[in-house]
Amino acid sequence: MNTTEKHHFQAEIQQLLDIVIHSLYTDKEIFVRELISNGADACEKLRFTQASGAAIHQPDVAAGIALTTDEAAGTITFIDTGIGMTHGELVENLGTIAHSGTKAFLKQLAEDKKPDAKLIGQFGVGFYSAFMAAKRVTVFSRSLAVEEQGWQWISEGTGGYEIAPAADLPRGTKIVLELKDDAKEFAQKDTIERIVKRYSSFVPFPIELNGSRVNTVQALWTRSKSEIKEEEYSEFYQFIGHDHEQPLLRLHFTADAPLAIQSLLFVPARNFETMGMGRMESEVNLYCKKVLIQAKAKHLFPEWLRFLKGVVDSEDLPLNISRETMQDSALMQKLNKVLTTRFLKFLDEQAEKDPATYEKFYAEYQRFLKEGVVTDFTHKEAVGKLLRYESSLLEKGKLTSLADYVKRMGSEQKEIYCLMAPSREAAESSPYYEVFRERKFEVLFLYDAWDEFVMEHLHTFEGKPLKAAEKAELNLTEPKKDGALSEDAAKALAQWLKETLGDKVGEVRVSQRLVDSPAVVVDADKFMTSSMRRMLKAMKKDDQELGPEKQDFEINAAHPIISRLDQMRQKDAALASQVAEQILDNARVAAGVLEDPRTMLKRLNQLLEKVLNQ
Ligand code: ADP
């Protein structure tokens, strides 16, 4: 007696299958992930039923998944010992559109002109993806219900499917794919091993391929921190980070609101980008319930955090989200915000708890943080808290945070001062530093060419404006009187200097901030500092205009060179003007804006000759 029943697919399913069979050529491999996920779900449900104490068929057979490939026969087989399906379930599950994933996929297809296998991957259309690679699919299934029997379901994807009884099946489901000619690679063990490792390494049931276990590393991020050993973390990091060194930092956290997130993030010991290895790429993979959704997920973190490695798992991520919409979906943005905020908080706590490690992190990754301040408006302030600088109040080599700086500020100090210099020595002997030293105002020393732009972008910290030392409107409280030119004499000298130096300078004025230096130059542009000007020049393209370059020239009326210059201009105007030009060039050297110091050598030699002739 032939007991085979013929069934038609529901119209929508047939439509879906037609697309799967005829239009999807790329990313076929995701069918492996989908069938394994279905097997894992079936195992999960088995465990659940078992835990409830209900009687099940073959209670001693453990939940698990086994794949076998047969190159000669051109087949791949998926076996799971999960809950299996009854006759009714086979009809309901593998022939109608009862499932959310499939429904959403069809809806998206209706809106999309060009279907794409990426979509199917994201939607988790699951079972039907088998037809991307198979010309015929046979499902053997035996429900866990004790009184049930086994069934065989068979289809070529078009025209429906057949169901017939199958005797003596073990509990669970076995799916045999007879591969299409252009999909024969899926009958190769190595191919399947690579795919299983990529997508399904963390499936929480054993997966065997041709008799050997494939998934040996656990999805650590889903376990509670207190029960994870250091070695397990190390092994996990090596596995996902492909790094033989231990990570510098690790953050393992879970959140429930506003999104359910389980995450395990690592900062590698080394930053390969500054080692000249090219731009790093985020190696944080996005999972939904331990199944890979997107490797190296873009947009999960802002670009400037691209040095992170690890895993983010969110069960709130609907599988029915395509890669394209994922990039800018509100959900992704939310995820990004929660993750970034949490990671920044972690860094801040780390700096407090373990300053030595934080310093190592800072030394390695400060450029990324600075990029964050400049490019990430949302997190600018939080990243600002993480910056560290040398300061005039601390010994060389010690770093301070802006927050600590602000705590030390006296009541008469309103701004945070920063001085850009090539080194500590240069900063401390800079003419711009003199007024701060005298007034005992702390100054941050910035040595990295990026820093000044970073401060520009940060703009304020804890409500205090960040100010370049050169632009600070600060005067000495008690200008030096001894040997100083009178106010009128100093003004007259300034006027003479302007006449003598002409277009080489903007304004010439009497300085209120110099102590040891005879003179200083200050960019005439209100917002531009000398170092910024230098950077812009270095970066500028040939046809770019930077606006007029003028430096104002400030003289120290109490400096012996200046008072003697005043005497000399009465006696020997030619010599005095040569000296004036030299003082200006010296000030430019101090500011780092003299383009080529060789231009002043001729004059300097003439002056030396005169000195030696006396
Ligand atoms: P989804 O997994 O998104 O629900 P699928 O089309 O992959 O969609 O599967 C449809 C349904 O078929 C599943 O929800 C499940 O009930 C059933 N199913 C599929 N594979 C198996 C399996 N290996 N064991 C038991 N049930 C399965």
GROMACS .gro file of C-alpha atoms in nm, residues 161-383:
model
  223
  161TYR     CA    1   0.630   1.803  -0.131
  162GLU     CA    2   0.551   1.446  -0.034
  163ILE     CA    3   0.514   1.296   0.308
  164ALA     CA    4   0.531   0.926   0.390
  165PRO     CA    5   0.575   0.726   0.709
  166ALA     CA    6   0.931   0.619   0.793
  167ALA     CA    7   0.997   0.334   1.030
  168ASP     CA    8   1.253   0.312   1.311
  169LEU     CA    9   1.379   0.667   1.315
  170PRO     CA   10   1.570   0.794   1.616
  171ARG     CA   11   1.436   1.106   1.789
  172GLY     CA   12   1.504   1.428   1.608
  173THR     CA   13   1.551   1.535   1.251
  174LYS     CA   14   1.779   1.435   0.968
  175ILE     CA   15   1.792   1.650   0.659
  176VAL     CA   16   1.964   1.521   0.347
  177LEU     CA   17   2.055   1.768   0.075
  178GLU     CA   18   2.126   1.635  -0.271
  179LEU     CA   19   2.340   1.917  -0.401
  180LYS     CA   20   2.296   2.097  -0.729
  181ASP     CA   21   2.582   2.071  -0.975
  182ASP     CA   22   2.697   2.424  -0.901
  183ALA     CA   23   2.688   2.364  -0.526
  184LYS     CA   24   2.892   2.051  -0.501
  185GLU     CA   25   3.154   2.226  -0.287
  186PHE     CA   26   2.917   2.185   0.007
  187ALA     CA   27   2.987   1.813  -0.003
  188GLN     CA   28   3.349   1.887   0.091
  189LYS     CA   29   3.444   1.855   0.453
  190ASP     CA   30   3.688   2.149   0.451
  191THR     CA   31   3.434   2.387   0.304
  192ILE     CA   32   3.175   2.292   0.562
  193GLU     CA   33   3.422   2.309   0.845
  194ARG     CA   34   3.514   2.665   0.750
  195ILE     CA   35   3.149   2.768   0.729
  196VAL     CA   36   3.053   2.608   1.058
  197LYS     CA   37   3.344   2.776   1.233
  198ARG     CA   38   3.256   3.110   1.089
  199TYR     CA   39   2.888   3.117   1.174
  200SER     CA   40   2.817   2.854   1.429
  201SER     CA   41   3.119   2.826   1.655
  202PHE     CA   42   2.921   2.930   1.957
  203VAL     CA   43   2.611   2.720   1.910
  204PRO     CA   44   2.554   2.577   2.258
  205PHE     CA   45   2.526   2.214   2.150
  206PRO     CA   46   2.803   1.992   2.026
  207ILE     CA   47   2.839   2.000   1.649
  208GLU     CA   48   3.021   1.711   1.487
  209LEU     CA   49   3.139   1.703   1.130
  210ASN     CA   50   3.208   1.357   0.990
  211GLY     CA   51   3.252   1.231   1.343
  212SER     CA   52   3.479   1.507   1.487
  213ARG     CA   53   3.374   1.789   1.710
  214VAL     CA   54   3.391   2.132   1.544
  215ASN     CA   55   3.276   2.384   1.803
  216THR     CA   56   3.501   2.368   2.105
  217VAL     CA   57   3.500   2.726   2.230
  218GLN     CA   58   3.208   2.833   2.442
  219ALA     CA   59   3.004   3.147   2.399
  220LEU     CA   60   3.165   3.295   2.709
  221TRP     CA   61   2.974   3.621   2.682
  222THR     CA   62   2.650   3.449   2.782
  223ARG     CA   63   2.794   3.307   3.104
  224SER     CA   64   2.815   3.489   3.430
  225LYS     CA   65   3.149   3.656   3.497
  226SER     CA   66   3.199   3.499   3.835
  227GLU     CA   67   3.223   3.150   3.697
  228ILE     CA   68   3.462   3.220   3.411
  229LYS     CA   69   3.830   3.144   3.461
  230GLU     CA   70   4.108   3.367   3.328
  231GLU     CA   71   4.228   3.086   3.102
  232GLU     CA   72   3.886   3.064   2.945
  233TYR     CA   73   3.891   3.434   2.867
  234SER     CA   74   4.239   3.396   2.717
  235GLU     CA   75   4.140   3.105   2.503
  236PHE     CA   76   3.831   3.289   2.387
  237TYR     CA   77   4.028   3.601   2.302
  238GLN     CA   78   4.280   3.406   2.102
  239PHE     CA   79   3.999   3.239   1.916
  240ILE     CA   80   3.806   3.548   1.818
  241GLY     CA   81   4.093   3.798   1.817
  242HIS     CA   82   4.348   3.590   1.625
  243ASP     CA   83   4.605   3.740   1.855
  244HIS     CA   84   4.871   3.546   2.039
  245GLU     CA   85   4.924   3.821   2.294
  246GLN     CA   86   4.700   3.877   2.593
  247PRO     CA   87   4.459   4.168   2.556
  248LEU     CA   88   4.530   4.488   2.745
  249LEU     CA   89   4.174   4.542   2.864
  250ARG     CA   90   3.860   4.338   2.882
  251LEU     CA   91   3.500   4.442   2.934
  252HIS     CA   92   3.236   4.177   2.989
  253PHE     CA   93   2.893   4.319   3.049
  254THR     CA   94   2.524   4.257   3.015
  255ALA     CA   95   2.244   4.508   2.995
  256ASP     CA   96   1.869   4.467   2.994
  257ALA     CA   97   1.751   4.815   2.914
  258PRO     CA   98   1.705   4.988   2.681
  259LEU     CA   99   1.827   4.683   2.490
  260ALA     CA  100   1.914   4.329   2.591
  261ILE     CA  101   2.286   4.307   2.529
  262GLN     CA  102   2.552   4.059   2.623
  263SER     CA  103   2.894   4.169   2.526
  264LEU     CA  104   3.257   4.076   2.565
  265LEU     CA  105   3.501   4.335   2.435
  266PHE     CA  106   3.878   4.340   2.424
  267VAL     CA  107   4.143   4.601   2.364
  268PRO     CA  108   4.443   4.431   2.202
  269ALA     CA  109   4.782   4.487   2.363
  270ARG     CA  110   4.908   4.657   2.052
  271ASN     CA  111   4.769   4.911   1.821
  272PHE     CA  112   4.870   4.797   1.478
  273GLU     CA  113   4.760   5.114   1.308
  274THR     CA  114   5.036   5.334   1.443
  275MET     CA  115   5.282   5.058   1.371
  276GLY     CA  116   5.225   5.144   1.007
  277MET     CA  117   5.010   4.843   0.932
  278GLY     CA  118   4.731   5.042   0.770
  279ARG     CA  119   4.391   5.125   0.901
  280MET     CA  120   4.246   4.886   1.153
  281GLU     CA  121   3.905   4.737   1.101
  282SER     CA  122   3.662   4.678   1.384
  283GLU     CA  123   3.664   4.315   1.479
  284VAL     CA  124   3.350   4.312   1.683
  285ASN     CA  125   3.106   4.054   1.560
  286LEU     CA  126   2.735   4.087   1.600
  287TYR     CA  127   2.542   3.786   1.718
  288CYS     CA  128   2.181   3.714   1.790
  289LYS     CA  129   2.148   3.436   2.043
  290LYS     CA  130   2.498   3.305   1.972
  291VAL     CA  131   2.452   3.287   1.597
  292LEU     CA  132   2.662   3.520   1.388
  293ILE     CA  133   2.461   3.792   1.217
  294GLN     CA  134   2.743   4.009   1.095
  295ALA     CA  135   3.115   3.959   1.121
  296LYS     CA  136   3.317   4.278   1.178
  297ALA     CA  137   2.997   4.468   1.213
  298LYS     CA  138   3.029   4.821   1.089
  299HIS     CA  139   2.832   5.088   1.274
  300LEU     CA  140   2.817   4.890   1.596
  301PHE     CA  141   3.074   5.131   1.738
  302PRO     CA  142   3.189   5.469   1.611
  303GLU     CA  143   3.482   5.454   1.369
  304TRP     CA  144   3.730   5.580   1.622
  305LEU     CA  145   3.677   5.270   1.835
  306ARG     CA  146   3.787   5.048   1.549
  307PHE     CA  147   4.061   4.889   1.759
  308LEU     CA  148   3.808   4.687   1.959
  309LYS     CA  149   3.769   4.315   1.920
  310GLY     CA  150   3.497   4.096   2.058
  311VAL     CA  151   3.136   4.002   2.051
  312VAL     CA  152   2.805   4.178   2.090
  313ASP     CA  153   2.498   3.962   2.122
  314SER     CA  154   2.154   4.112   2.129
  315GLU     CA  155   1.841   3.908   2.124
  316ASP     CA  156   1.650   4.225   2.047
  317LEU     CA  157   1.795   4.223   1.699
  318PRO     CA  158   1.530   4.091   1.472
  319LEU     CA  159   1.683   3.854   1.224
  320ASN     CA  160   1.464   4.018   0.968
  321ILE     CA  161   1.688   4.314   0.924
  322SER     CA  162   1.889   4.348   0.610
  323ARG     CA  163   2.247   4.465   0.610
  324GLU     CA  164   2.155   4.781   0.432
  325THR     CA  165   1.887   4.884   0.676
  326MET     CA  166   2.101   4.762   0.962
  327GLN     CA  167   2.354   5.034   0.893
  328ASP     CA  168   2.126   5.317   0.971
  329SER     CA  169   1.839   5.160   1.150
  330ALA     CA  170   1.731   5.327   1.469
  331LEU     CA  171   1.804   5.002   1.645
  332MET     CA  172   2.163   4.999   1.531
  333GLN     CA  173   2.207   5.357   1.642
  334LYS     CA  174   2.065   5.273   1.980
  335LEU     CA  175   2.295   4.977   2.010
  336ASN     CA  176   2.589   5.194   1.911
  337LYS     CA  177   2.501   5.457   2.170
  338VAL     CA  178   2.456   5.208   2.453
  339LEU     CA  179   2.776   5.022   2.371
  340THR     CA  180   2.990   5.330   2.326
  341THR     CA  181   2.864   5.496   2.642
  342ARG     CA  182   2.927   5.180   2.837
  343PHE     CA  183   3.276   5.134   2.699
  344LEU     CA  184   3.370   5.494   2.776
  345LYS     CA  185   3.243   5.454   3.130
  346PHE     CA  186   3.454   5.141   3.159
  347LEU     CA  187   3.767   5.327   3.048
  348ASP     CA  188   3.698   5.599   3.299
  349GLU     CA  189   3.657   5.346   3.581
  350GLN     CA  190   3.966   5.163   3.465
  351ALA     CA  191   4.173   5.481   3.481
  352GLU     CA  192   4.068   5.517   3.842
  353LYS     CA  193   4.106   5.154   3.947
  354ASP     CA  194   4.420   5.057   3.762
  355PRO     CA  195   4.608   5.369   3.652
  356ALA     CA  196   4.916   5.177   3.536
  357THR     CA  197   4.719   4.973   3.284
  358TYR     CA  198   4.525   5.278   3.179
  359GLU     CA  199   4.851   5.458   3.110
  360LYS     CA  200   4.960   5.175   2.885
  361PHE     CA  201   4.627   5.190   2.709
  362TYR     CA  202   4.661   5.566   2.672
  363ALA     CA  203   5.011   5.545   2.534
  364GLU     CA  204   4.895   5.296   2.276
  365TYR     CA  205   4.556   5.439   2.181
  366GLN     CA  206   4.556   5.812   2.252
  367ARG     CA  207   4.531   5.900   1.886
  368PHE     CA  208   4.202   5.712   1.865
  369LEU     CA  209   4.060   5.899   2.162
  370LYS     CA  210   4.164   6.226   2.004
  371GLU     CA  211   3.999   6.125   1.681
  372GLY     CA  212   3.692   6.060   1.893
  373VAL     CA  213   3.689   6.413   2.033
  374VAL     CA  214   3.718   6.559   1.686
  375THR     CA  215   3.474   6.332   1.502
  376ASP     CA  216   3.219   6.216   1.757
  377PHE     CA  217   3.005   6.498   1.880
  378THR     CA  218   2.783   6.274   2.093
  379HIS     CA  219   3.065   6.138   2.304
  380LYS     CA  220   3.307   6.429   2.287
  381GLU     CA  221   3.275   6.527   2.651
  382ALA     CA  222   3.308   6.169   2.776
  383VAL     CA  223   3.616   6.113   2.563
   0.00000   0.00000   0.00000
